[in-house]
CSV table of C-alpha atoms in Angstrom, one decimal:
chain,number,residue,atom,x,y,z
R,287,MET,CA,110.9,111.2,104.9
R,288,GLY,CA,110.4,113.3,101.8
R,289,SER,CA,112.0,114.1,98.5
R,290,VAL,CA,115.7,114.6,98.2
R,291,LYS,CA,117.1,117.6,96.5
R,292,PRO,CA,120.4,119.4,96.5
R,293,LYS,CA,120.9,121.9,99.3
R,294,SER,CA,122.1,125.3,98.3
R,295,PRO,CA,125.4,126.3,99.9
R,296,THR,CA,123.8,129.6,100.8
R,297,SER,CA,120.6,128.1,102.3
R,298,HIS,CA,122.0,128.4,105.8
R,299,PRO,CA,123.4,131.7,107.1
R,300,ALA,CA,126.5,130.1,108.5
R,301,ALA,CA,127.2,128.1,105.3
R,302,ASP,CA,130.7,128.4,103.8
R,303,THR,CA,130.0,129.4,100.2
R,304,SER,CA,133.6,128.4,99.3
R,305,GLU,CA,132.9,124.7,100.1
R,306,PRO,CA,132.7,122.5,96.9
R,307,ARG,CA,129.1,121.6,96.0
R,308,ASP,CA,130.1,117.9,96.0
R,309,ASN,CA,130.6,118.1,99.8
R,310,ILE,CA,127.2,119.6,100.6
R,311,LEU,CA,124.8,117.1,102.0
R,312,PRO,CA,121.4,116.8,100.2
R,313,ASN,CA,118.2,118.2,101.8
R,314,VAL,CA,115.0,116.2,102.5
R,315,GLY,CA,112.0,118.4,101.8
R,316,ARG,CA,108.3,118.1,101.0
R,317,ILE,CA,107.5,114.8,99.4
R,318,VAL,CA,106.6,114.7,95.7
R,319,SER,CA,105.7,111.0,95.3
R,320,LEU,CA,102.8,110.3,92.9
R,321,GLY,CA,100.4,109.6,95.8
R,322,PHE,CA,100.8,113.1,97.0
R,323,LEU,CA,100.3,114.7,93.6
R,324,TRP,CA,97.5,112.8,92.0
R,325,GLY,CA,94.3,114.8,91.2
R,326,SER,CA,93.7,117.5,93.8
R,327,HIS,CA,96.1,116.1,96.4
R,328,ALA,CA,98.8,118.8,95.8
R,329,ARG,CA,96.1,121.4,96.7
R,330,GLN,CA,94.7,119.7,99.7
R,331,ASN,CA,95.4,120.9,103.3
R,332,VAL,CA,97.3,117.7,104.1
R,333,ASP,CA,100.9,117.6,105.5
R,334,ALA,CA,103.4,116.7,102.7
R,335,GLY,CA,106.4,116.5,105.0
R,336,PRO,CA,109.2,116.1,105.5
R,337,PHE,CA,108.0,113.5,107.9
R,338,HIS,CA,109.9,112.3,111.0
R,339,SER,CA,108.2,108.9,111.3
R,340,SER,CA,106.2,106.2,109.5
R,341,GLN,CA,103.3,107.2,111.7
R,342,ASP,CA,103.2,110.7,110.3
R,343,TRP,CA,103.7,109.6,106.7
R,344,MET,CA,100.9,107.0,106.9
R,345,SER,CA,98.6,109.5,108.6
R,346,SER,CA,98.9,111.8,105.6
R,347,ARG,CA,98.3,109.0,103.1
R,348,LEU,CA,95.1,108.0,105.0
R,349,ALA,CA,94.0,111.7,105.0
R,350,PHE,CA,94.2,111.7,101.2
R,351,ALA,CA,92.2,108.5,101.0
R,352,ARG,CA,89.5,109.9,103.3
R,353,ASN,CA,89.3,113.2,101.4
R,354,ASP,CA,89.0,111.3,98.1
R,355,CYS,CA,86.1,109.2,99.5
R,356,GLU,CA,84.3,112.3,100.8
R,357,LYS,CA,84.6,114.0,97.4
R,358,LEU,CA,83.3,111.0,95.5
R,359,LEU,CA,80.5,110.5,98.0
R,360,ALA,CA,79.3,114.1,97.6
R,361,LYS,CA,79.4,113.6,93.8
R,362,PHE,CA,77.3,110.5,93.8
R,363,ARG,CA,74.8,111.7,96.3
R,364,THR,CA,74.0,114.8,94.2
R,365,GLU,CA,74.1,112.9,90.9
R,366,GLU,CA,70.8,112.1,89.3
R,367,GLY,CA,70.0,108.9,87.5
R,368,ARG,CA,72.1,105.7,87.2
R,369,GLY,CA,69.7,104.0,89.8
R,370,ASP,CA,71.3,100.8,91.2
R,371,ASP,CA,74.7,101.6,89.9
R,372,ARG,CA,74.7,104.9,91.9
R,373,LYS,CA,73.6,103.0,95.0
R,374,ARG,CA,76.4,100.4,94.6
R,375,GLU,CA,79.0,103.1,94.2
R,376,ILE,CA,77.8,104.9,97.4
R,377,ILE,CA,77.8,101.6,99.4
R,378,GLN,CA,81.4,100.8,98.2
R,379,ILE,CA,82.6,104.3,99.1
R,380,GLU,CA,81.0,104.1,102.6
R,381,SER,CA,82.6,100.7,103.1
R,382,THR,CA,86.0,102.2,102.2
R,383,GLN,CA,85.4,105.0,104.7
R,384,VAL,CA,84.9,102.4,107.4
R,385,ILE,CA,88.2,100.7,106.5
R,386,ILE,CA,90.0,104.0,106.5
R,387,SER,CA,88.6,104.8,110.0
R,388,LYS,CA,89.8,101.5,111.3
R,389,LEU,CA,93.3,102.0,109.8
R,390,GLU,CA,93.5,105.5,111.3
R,391,GLY,CA,92.9,104.0,114.7
R,392,LEU,CA,95.6,101.4,114.1
R,393,VAL,CA,98.4,103.7,112.8
R,394,HIS,CA,99.8,104.6,116.2
R,395,ARG,CA,99.8,100.9,117.2
R,396,LEU,CA,101.4,99.5,114.0
R,397,PHE,CA,103.9,102.3,113.5
R,398,LEU,CA,105.3,103.0,117.0
R,399,ARG,CA,107.3,106.1,117.6
R,400,THR,CA,110.9,105.5,118.6
R,401,SER,CA,113.5,107.5,120.3
R,402,GLN,CA,115.4,107.6,117.0
R,403,LEU,CA,113.8,110.6,115.2
R,404,PRO,CA,113.9,111.3,112.4
R,405,GLU,CA,113.3,107.7,111.5
R,406,PRO,CA,116.0,106.1,109.3
R,407,THR,CA,115.0,106.1,105.6
R,408,MET,CA,116.2,104.9,102.2
R,409,ILE,CA,115.9,106.2,98.7
R,410,THR,CA,113.0,104.2,97.2
R,411,HIS,CA,112.2,104.0,93.5
R,412,ASP,CA,108.5,103.0,93.5
R,413,ASP,CA,108.2,102.3,89.8
R,414,LEU,CA,111.3,100.1,89.1
R,415,ASN,CA,109.9,98.2,86.1
R,416,ASN,CA,111.4,96.6,83.0
R,417,HIS,CA,111.0,99.8,81.1
R,418,SER,CA,113.0,101.9,83.5
R,419,ILE,CA,116.1,99.7,83.7
R,420,MET,CA,118.8,100.0,81.0
R,421,VAL,CA,121.2,97.2,80.2
R,422,ASN,CA,123.6,96.6,77.4
R,423,ASP,CA,123.8,93.6,75.0
R,424,ASN,CA,125.7,91.6,77.6
R,425,GLY,CA,123.1,92.2,80.4
R,426,LYS,CA,125.3,94.7,82.3
R,427,LEU,CA,123.3,97.4,84.1
R,428,MET,CA,123.8,100.7,82.4
R,429,GLY,CA,121.3,103.0,84.2
R,430,VAL,CA,117.9,103.4,85.9
R,431,LEU,CA,115.4,105.9,84.6
R,432,ASP,CA,112.4,107.8,86.1
R,433,TRP,CA,113.7,109.3,89.3
R,434,ALA,CA,111.5,112.4,89.1
R,435,CYS,CA,109.1,111.3,92.0
R,436,VAL,CA,111.5,109.2,94.0
R,437,SER,CA,111.5,109.8,97.8
R,438,ALA,CA,113.3,108.9,101.0
R,439,LEU,CA,110.9,106.4,102.6
R,440,PRO,CA,111.0,104.2,105.8
R,441,LEU,CA,113.4,101.2,105.8
R,442,TRP,CA,110.6,98.7,105.9
R,443,LYS,CA,109.7,99.7,102.3
R,444,ALA,CA,112.8,97.9,101.3
R,445,CYS,CA,111.1,94.6,102.2
R,446,TYR,CA,108.9,94.8,99.1
R,447,TYR,CA,109.9,93.3,95.7
R,448,PRO,CA,110.5,96.0,93.0
R,449,ARG,CA,108.0,96.2,90.2
R,450,PHE,CA,110.1,94.2,87.8
R,451,LEU,CA,110.0,91.2,90.1
R,452,GLN,CA,106.2,91.3,90.5
R,453,GLY,CA,103.7,89.9,88.1
R,454,PRO,CA,102.0,86.6,87.0
R,455,SER,CA,103.3,83.4,88.6
R,456,ARG,CA,104.7,80.8,86.3
R,457,PHE,CA,106.2,77.8,88.0
R,458,SER,CA,107.4,75.9,84.9
R,459,ILE,CA,108.4,76.6,81.3
R,460,SER,CA,107.7,74.4,78.3
R,461,ASP,CA,110.2,73.5,75.6
R,462,ILE,CA,110.7,76.3,73.0
R,463,LYS,CA,109.7,73.9,70.2
R,464,MET,CA,106.2,73.8,71.5
R,465,TYR,CA,106.0,77.6,71.1
R,466,GLU,CA,107.5,77.5,67.7
R,467,GLU,CA,104.7,75.1,66.5
R,468,ILE,CA,102.0,77.4,67.9
R,469,GLU,CA,103.5,80.6,66.6
R,470,SER,CA,104.7,79.4,63.2
R,471,GLU,CA,102.0,81.4,61.5
R,472,SER,CA,102.3,84.5,63.7
R,473,ASP,CA,104.1,87.7,63.0
R,474,GLU,CA,105.3,87.8,66.6
R,475,GLU,CA,107.3,84.6,66.5
R,476,GLY,CA,109.0,83.8,69.8
R,477,PHE,CA,107.2,86.5,71.8
R,478,GLY,CA,105.0,84.0,73.7
R,479,TYR,CA,108.0,82.0,74.7
R,480,PHE,CA,110.1,84.8,75.9
R,481,SER,CA,107.2,86.4,77.7
R,482,ASP,CA,106.6,83.2,79.6
R,483,LEU,CA,110.3,82.8,80.2
R,484,CYS,CA,110.4,86.2,81.8
R,485,GLU,CA,107.5,85.3,84.1
R,486,TRP,CA,109.2,82.0,85.1
R,487,GLU,CA,112.6,83.7,85.8
R,488,THR,CA,110.8,86.3,87.9
R,489,ILE,CA,109.4,83.5,90.1
R,490,ILE,CA,112.9,81.8,90.3
R,491,SER,CA,114.4,85.1,91.5
R,492,THR,CA,111.9,85.6,94.3
R,493,THR,CA,111.3,82.1,95.7
R,494,ASP,CA,113.2,79.0,96.9
R,495,ILE,CA,112.2,76.9,93.9
R,496,HIS,CA,115.0,74.4,92.9
R,497,CYS,CA,115.0,73.3,89.3
């Protein structure tokens, strides 16, 4: 598990430099997903991969969460003023630390190591939203953007709906004429209808609702 990048044909002493670059398998290196880069994460002494198992990957993510809590807790404990707000912040952070400790104790039970190491992975685009998908006027897929922080992650990550299929739940859609009456004096005529239609189609795409 980690970020995929081209492997240089000269990166291995036994490599045949005459081999076409198209035949060279990519290399999985240190992970560069956003969760490993936010704030001071890139400078922290936390393993950034490549990871051989879900257990190792989750352990690093929890380590970042613990470090973030400790940093915030130190800040609020030395901060003056704010009274009750400061106390509430400290209580919330301490509660989060308790949750992190419990999760750290469960990682080895929830993500069992198998004989198949490294664990199988898949390329996962963790921000596949409506703004990163390009289609033409006929609705044909033309391309997907924003691959900069995409990583090879565990297969179970494929069980999550992509971002463009997540959002508010709308189980019915009214007749467009109703929207036309409401929006007749608006500069954004039709926006409300098509926004609601998108939410409704998202639900249809992710459930067993029959119309």
